[in-house]
Amino acid sequence: MIETPEPTKAHFRSDVTVDLVKSAATDSDVLFAARVSTAGEQSLEEVTKDPERSKGLINYLMRDRHGSPFEHNSMTFFISAPIFVFREFMRHRVGWSYNEESGRYRELEPVFYVPGESRKLIQQGRPGKYEFVEGTPEQHALTSRAMEASYRQAYDAYQEMLAAGVAREVARAVLPVGLFSTMYATCNARSLMHFLGLRTQHELAKVPSFPQREIEMVGEQMEQHWQRLMPLTHAAFNRNGRVAP
């Protein structure tokens, strides 16, 4: 006789988290890479020089879209977000590496995404020309209630199958994309700028973007980490319309 497991208490979140795990990324990395074209081995001197003295060169490279010098650096982030965010992430392939937790090899935790009160719920307009506006308190209450009930039912079914001996890779099929997952994402400044140009809205952007709010939340946190590592490069990115070189 198979015993039905006790319902597991689900945890609901409206946030995402981004931790900078490690980095080798400074403004100097842009300068030595750029100056090798004219200085050869003497470009190694840029490694120890103050990059502030060459911020004009960084801006020139960004403005005229000489992109390769922005690739000689690396940042690794640990990201916790709903699965649907990661599925959008995987659209970004050039200059990115990913490793995500696996539902084949571990039992997935009952942590699910429910929009917070600040999340705009209502879509108005036609595709390509629509906007999101605030939802009513009743709509927010309905959204939370419906999502939480669905999540609990799905996770109870998942637990029931695991208790009956069904393989994790089969049982996970009942779980929704609102389930939280974790992954490492590694990129360089050039690939991150391309990501930010598409996945964040900003008043300085020359090219408008309309990202889903949840992936924008991830992008905003990644940008904060990057800005601290490479302030001159970040400033040039903003100054030149937030277009990746």
mmCIF file of N, CA, C and O in Angstrom, residues 37-73:
data_model
loop_
_atom_site.group_PDB
_atom_site.id
_atom_site.type_symbol
_atom_site.label_atom_id
_atom_site.label_comp_id
_atom_site.label_asym_id
_atom_site.label_seq_id
_atom_site.Cartn_x
_atom_site.Cartn_y
_atom_site.Cartn_z
ATOM 1 N N SER A 37 46.488 46.908 -30.237
ATOM 2 C CA SER A 37 46.472 47.117 -31.685
ATOM 3 C C SER A 37 47.513 48.142 -32.121
ATOM 4 O O SER A 37 48.004 48.083 -33.257
ATOM 5 N N THR A 38 47.872 49.064 -31.243
ATOM 6 C CA THR A 38 48.843 50.101 -31.602
ATOM 7 C C THR A 38 50.120 50.034 -30.781
ATOM 8 O O THR A 38 51.167 50.499 -31.221
ATOM 9 N N ALA A 39 50.050 49.425 -29.595
ATOM 10 C CA ALA A 39 51.212 49.420 -28.700
ATOM 11 C C ALA A 39 51.852 48.056 -28.534
ATOM 12 O O ALA A 39 52.919 47.944 -27.922
ATOM 13 N N GLY A 40 51.223 47.020 -29.036
ATOM 14 C CA GLY A 40 51.800 45.699 -28.897
ATOM 15 C C GLY A 40 52.033 45.318 -27.455
ATOM 16 O O GLY A 40 51.162 45.480 -26.596
ATOM 17 N N GLU A 41 53.257 44.818 -27.152
ATOM 18 C CA GLU A 41 53.553 44.362 -25.791
ATOM 19 C C GLU A 41 53.531 45.489 -24.766
ATOM 20 O O GLU A 41 53.349 45.253 -23.565
ATOM 21 N N GLN A 42 53.694 46.729 -25.214
ATOM 22 C CA GLN A 42 53.649 47.851 -24.279
ATOM 23 C C GLN A 42 52.248 48.060 -23.703
ATOM 24 O O GLN A 42 52.084 48.754 -22.698
ATOM 25 N N SER A 43 51.252 47.456 -24.330
ATOM 26 C CA SER A 43 49.888 47.568 -23.812
ATOM 27 C C SER A 43 49.749 46.922 -22.440
ATOM 28 O O SER A 43 48.801 47.214 -21.700
ATOM 29 N N LEU A 44 50.682 46.039 -22.065
ATOM 30 C CA LEU A 44 50.638 45.411 -20.745
ATOM 31 C C LEU A 44 50.750 46.437 -19.618
ATOM 32 O O LEU A 44 50.325 46.182 -18.493
ATOM 33 N N GLU A 45 51.304 47.607 -19.930
ATOM 34 C CA GLU A 45 51.423 48.651 -18.907
ATOM 35 C C GLU A 45 50.053 49.137 -18.436
ATOM 36 O O GLU A 45 49.926 49.670 -17.330
ATOM 37 N N GLU A 46 49.025 48.956 -19.267
ATOM 38 C CA GLU A 46 47.698 49.427 -18.893
ATOM 39 C C GLU A 46 47.106 48.635 -17.730
ATOM 40 O O GLU A 46 46.176 49.097 -17.068
ATOM 41 N N VAL A 47 47.654 47.445 -17.481
ATOM 42 C CA VAL A 47 47.120 46.603 -16.412
ATOM 43 C C VAL A 47 47.260 47.292 -15.056
ATOM 44 O O VAL A 47 46.391 47.169 -14.182
ATOM 45 N N THR A 48 48.342 48.046 -14.867
ATOM 46 C CA THR A 48 48.606 48.667 -13.565
ATOM 47 C C THR A 48 48.333 50.167 -13.540
ATOM 48 O O THR A 48 48.404 50.784 -12.479
ATOM 49 N N LYS A 49 47.990 50.750 -14.667
ATOM 50 C CA LYS A 49 47.740 52.185 -14.700
ATOM 51 C C LYS A 49 46.323 52.507 -14.237
ATOM 52 O O LYS A 49 45.425 51.672 -14.294
ATOM 53 N N ASP A 50 46.112 53.735 -13.817
ATOM 54 C CA ASP A 50 44.780 54.197 -13.408
ATOM 55 C C ASP A 50 43.904 54.345 -14.649
ATOM 56 O O ASP A 50 44.202 55.165 -15.526
ATOM 57 N N PRO A 51 42.823 53.573 -14.742
ATOM 58 C CA PRO A 51 41.988 53.654 -15.953
ATOM 59 C C PRO A 51 41.277 54.994 -16.104
ATOM 60 O O PRO A 51 40.839 55.334 -17.207
ATOM 61 N N GLU A 52 41.178 55.765 -15.033
ATOM 62 C CA GLU A 52 40.491 57.057 -15.092
ATOM 63 C C GLU A 52 41.129 57.970 -16.142
ATOM 64 O O GLU A 52 40.434 58.750 -16.803
ATOM 65 N N ARG A 53 42.441 57.835 -16.313
ATOM 66 C CA ARG A 53 43.139 58.692 -17.266
ATOM 67 C C ARG A 53 42.789 58.365 -18.715
ATOM 68 O O ARG A 53 43.070 59.146 -19.625
ATOM 69 N N SER A 54 42.151 57.215 -18.936
ATOM 70 C CA SER A 54 41.828 56.801 -20.303
ATOM 71 C C SER A 54 40.326 56.587 -20.501
ATOM 72 O O SER A 54 39.911 55.844 -21.388
ATOM 73 N N LYS A 55 39.532 57.258 -19.675
ATOM 74 C CA LYS A 55 38.088 57.066 -19.824
ATOM 75 C C LYS A 55 37.584 57.574 -21.173
ATOM 76 O O LYS A 55 36.555 57.098 -21.679
ATOM 77 N N GLY A 56 38.296 58.514 -21.776
ATOM 78 C CA GLY A 56 37.919 58.983 -23.105
ATOM 79 C C GLY A 56 38.027 57.874 -24.139
ATOM 80 O O GLY A 56 37.205 57.791 -25.065
ATOM 81 N N LEU A 57 39.037 57.009 -24.004
ATOM 82 C CA LEU A 57 39.191 55.892 -24.925
ATOM 83 C C LEU A 57 38.045 54.898 -24.763
ATOM 84 O O LEU A 57 37.506 54.394 -25.753
ATOM 85 N N ILE A 58 37.663 54.648 -23.511
ATOM 86 C CA ILE A 58 36.540 53.734 -23.270
ATOM 87 C C ILE A 58 35.279 54.290 -23.913
ATOM 88 O O ILE A 58 34.510 53.555 -24.555
ATOM 89 N N ASN A 59 35.068 55.584 -23.770
ATOM 90 C CA ASN A 59 33.876 56.183 -24.370
ATOM 91 C C ASN A 59 33.926 56.115 -25.893
ATOM 92 O O ASN A 59 32.911 55.852 -26.546
ATOM 93 N N TYR A 60 35.119 56.334 -26.462
ATOM 94 C CA TYR A 60 35.273 56.242 -27.924
ATOM 95 C C TYR A 60 34.953 54.839 -28.416
ATOM 96 O O TYR A 60 34.236 54.657 -29.416
ATOM 97 N N LEU A 61 35.461 53.832 -27.731
ATOM 98 C CA LEU A 61 35.207 52.450 -28.127
ATOM 99 C C LEU A 61 33.711 52.137 -28.078
ATOM 100 O O LEU A 61 33.174 51.459 -28.959
ATOM 101 N N MET A 62 33.061 52.636 -27.032
ATOM 102 C CA MET A 62 31.624 52.395 -26.885
ATOM 103 C C MET A 62 30.845 53.143 -27.965
ATOM 104 O O MET A 62 29.955 52.571 -28.613
ATOM 105 N N ARG A 63 31.203 54.385 -28.176
ATOM 106 C CA ARG A 63 30.465 55.224 -29.140
ATOM 107 C C ARG A 63 30.569 54.684 -30.552
ATOM 108 O O ARG A 63 29.584 54.617 -31.296
ATOM 109 N N ASP A 64 31.780 54.283 -30.947
ATOM 110 C CA ASP A 64 32.007 53.816 -32.321
ATOM 111 C C ASP A 64 31.858 52.303 -32.446
ATOM 112 O O ASP A 64 32.152 51.736 -33.499
ATOM 113 N N ARG A 65 31.424 51.662 -31.369
ATOM 114 C CA ARG A 65 31.066 50.245 -31.355
ATOM 115 C C ARG A 65 32.230 49.331 -31.743
ATOM 116 O O ARG A 65 32.093 48.392 -32.520
ATOM 117 N N HIS A 66 33.376 49.607 -31.143
ATOM 118 C CA HIS A 66 34.505 48.678 -31.205
ATOM 119 C C HIS A 66 34.340 47.729 -30.016
ATOM 120 O O HIS A 66 34.791 48.005 -28.907
ATOM 121 N N GLY A 67 33.680 46.605 -30.245
ATOM 122 C CA GLY A 67 33.176 45.812 -29.134
ATOM 123 C C GLY A 67 34.131 44.829 -28.498
ATOM 124 O O GLY A 67 34.018 44.534 -27.313
ATOM 125 N N SER A 68 35.101 44.293 -29.253
ATOM 126 C CA SER A 68 35.899 43.189 -28.720
ATOM 127 C C SER A 68 36.700 43.535 -27.463
ATOM 128 O O SER A 68 36.880 42.659 -26.602
ATOM 129 N N PRO A 69 37.198 44.766 -27.263
ATOM 130 C CA PRO A 69 37.910 45.035 -26.015
ATOM 131 C C PRO A 69 37.050 44.869 -24.752
ATOM 132 O O PRO A 69 37.598 44.698 -23.650
ATOM 133 N N PHE A 70 35.741 44.873 -24.898
ATOM 134 C CA PHE A 70 34.861 44.717 -23.738
ATOM 135 C C PHE A 70 34.610 43.245 -23.392
ATOM 136 O O PHE A 70 33.848 42.948 -22.474
ATOM 137 N N GLU A 71 35.263 42.349 -24.117
ATOM 138 C CA GLU A 71 35.063 40.918 -23.878
ATOM 139 C C GLU A 71 36.133 40.299 -22.981
ATOM 140 O O GLU A 71 36.003 39.140 -22.575
ATOM 141 N N HIS A 72 37.192 41.026 -22.649
ATOM 142 C CA HIS A 72 38.326 40.443 -21.912
ATOM 143 C C HIS A 72 38.145 40.570 -20.407
ATOM 144 O O HIS A 72 39.000 41.115 -19.684
ATOM 145 N N ASN A 73 37.031 40.080 -19.942
ATOM 146 C CA ASN A 73 36.699 40.123 -18.513
ATOM 147 C C ASN A 73 35.650 39.050 -18.262
ATOM 148 O O ASN A 73 35.108 38.468 -19.212
#
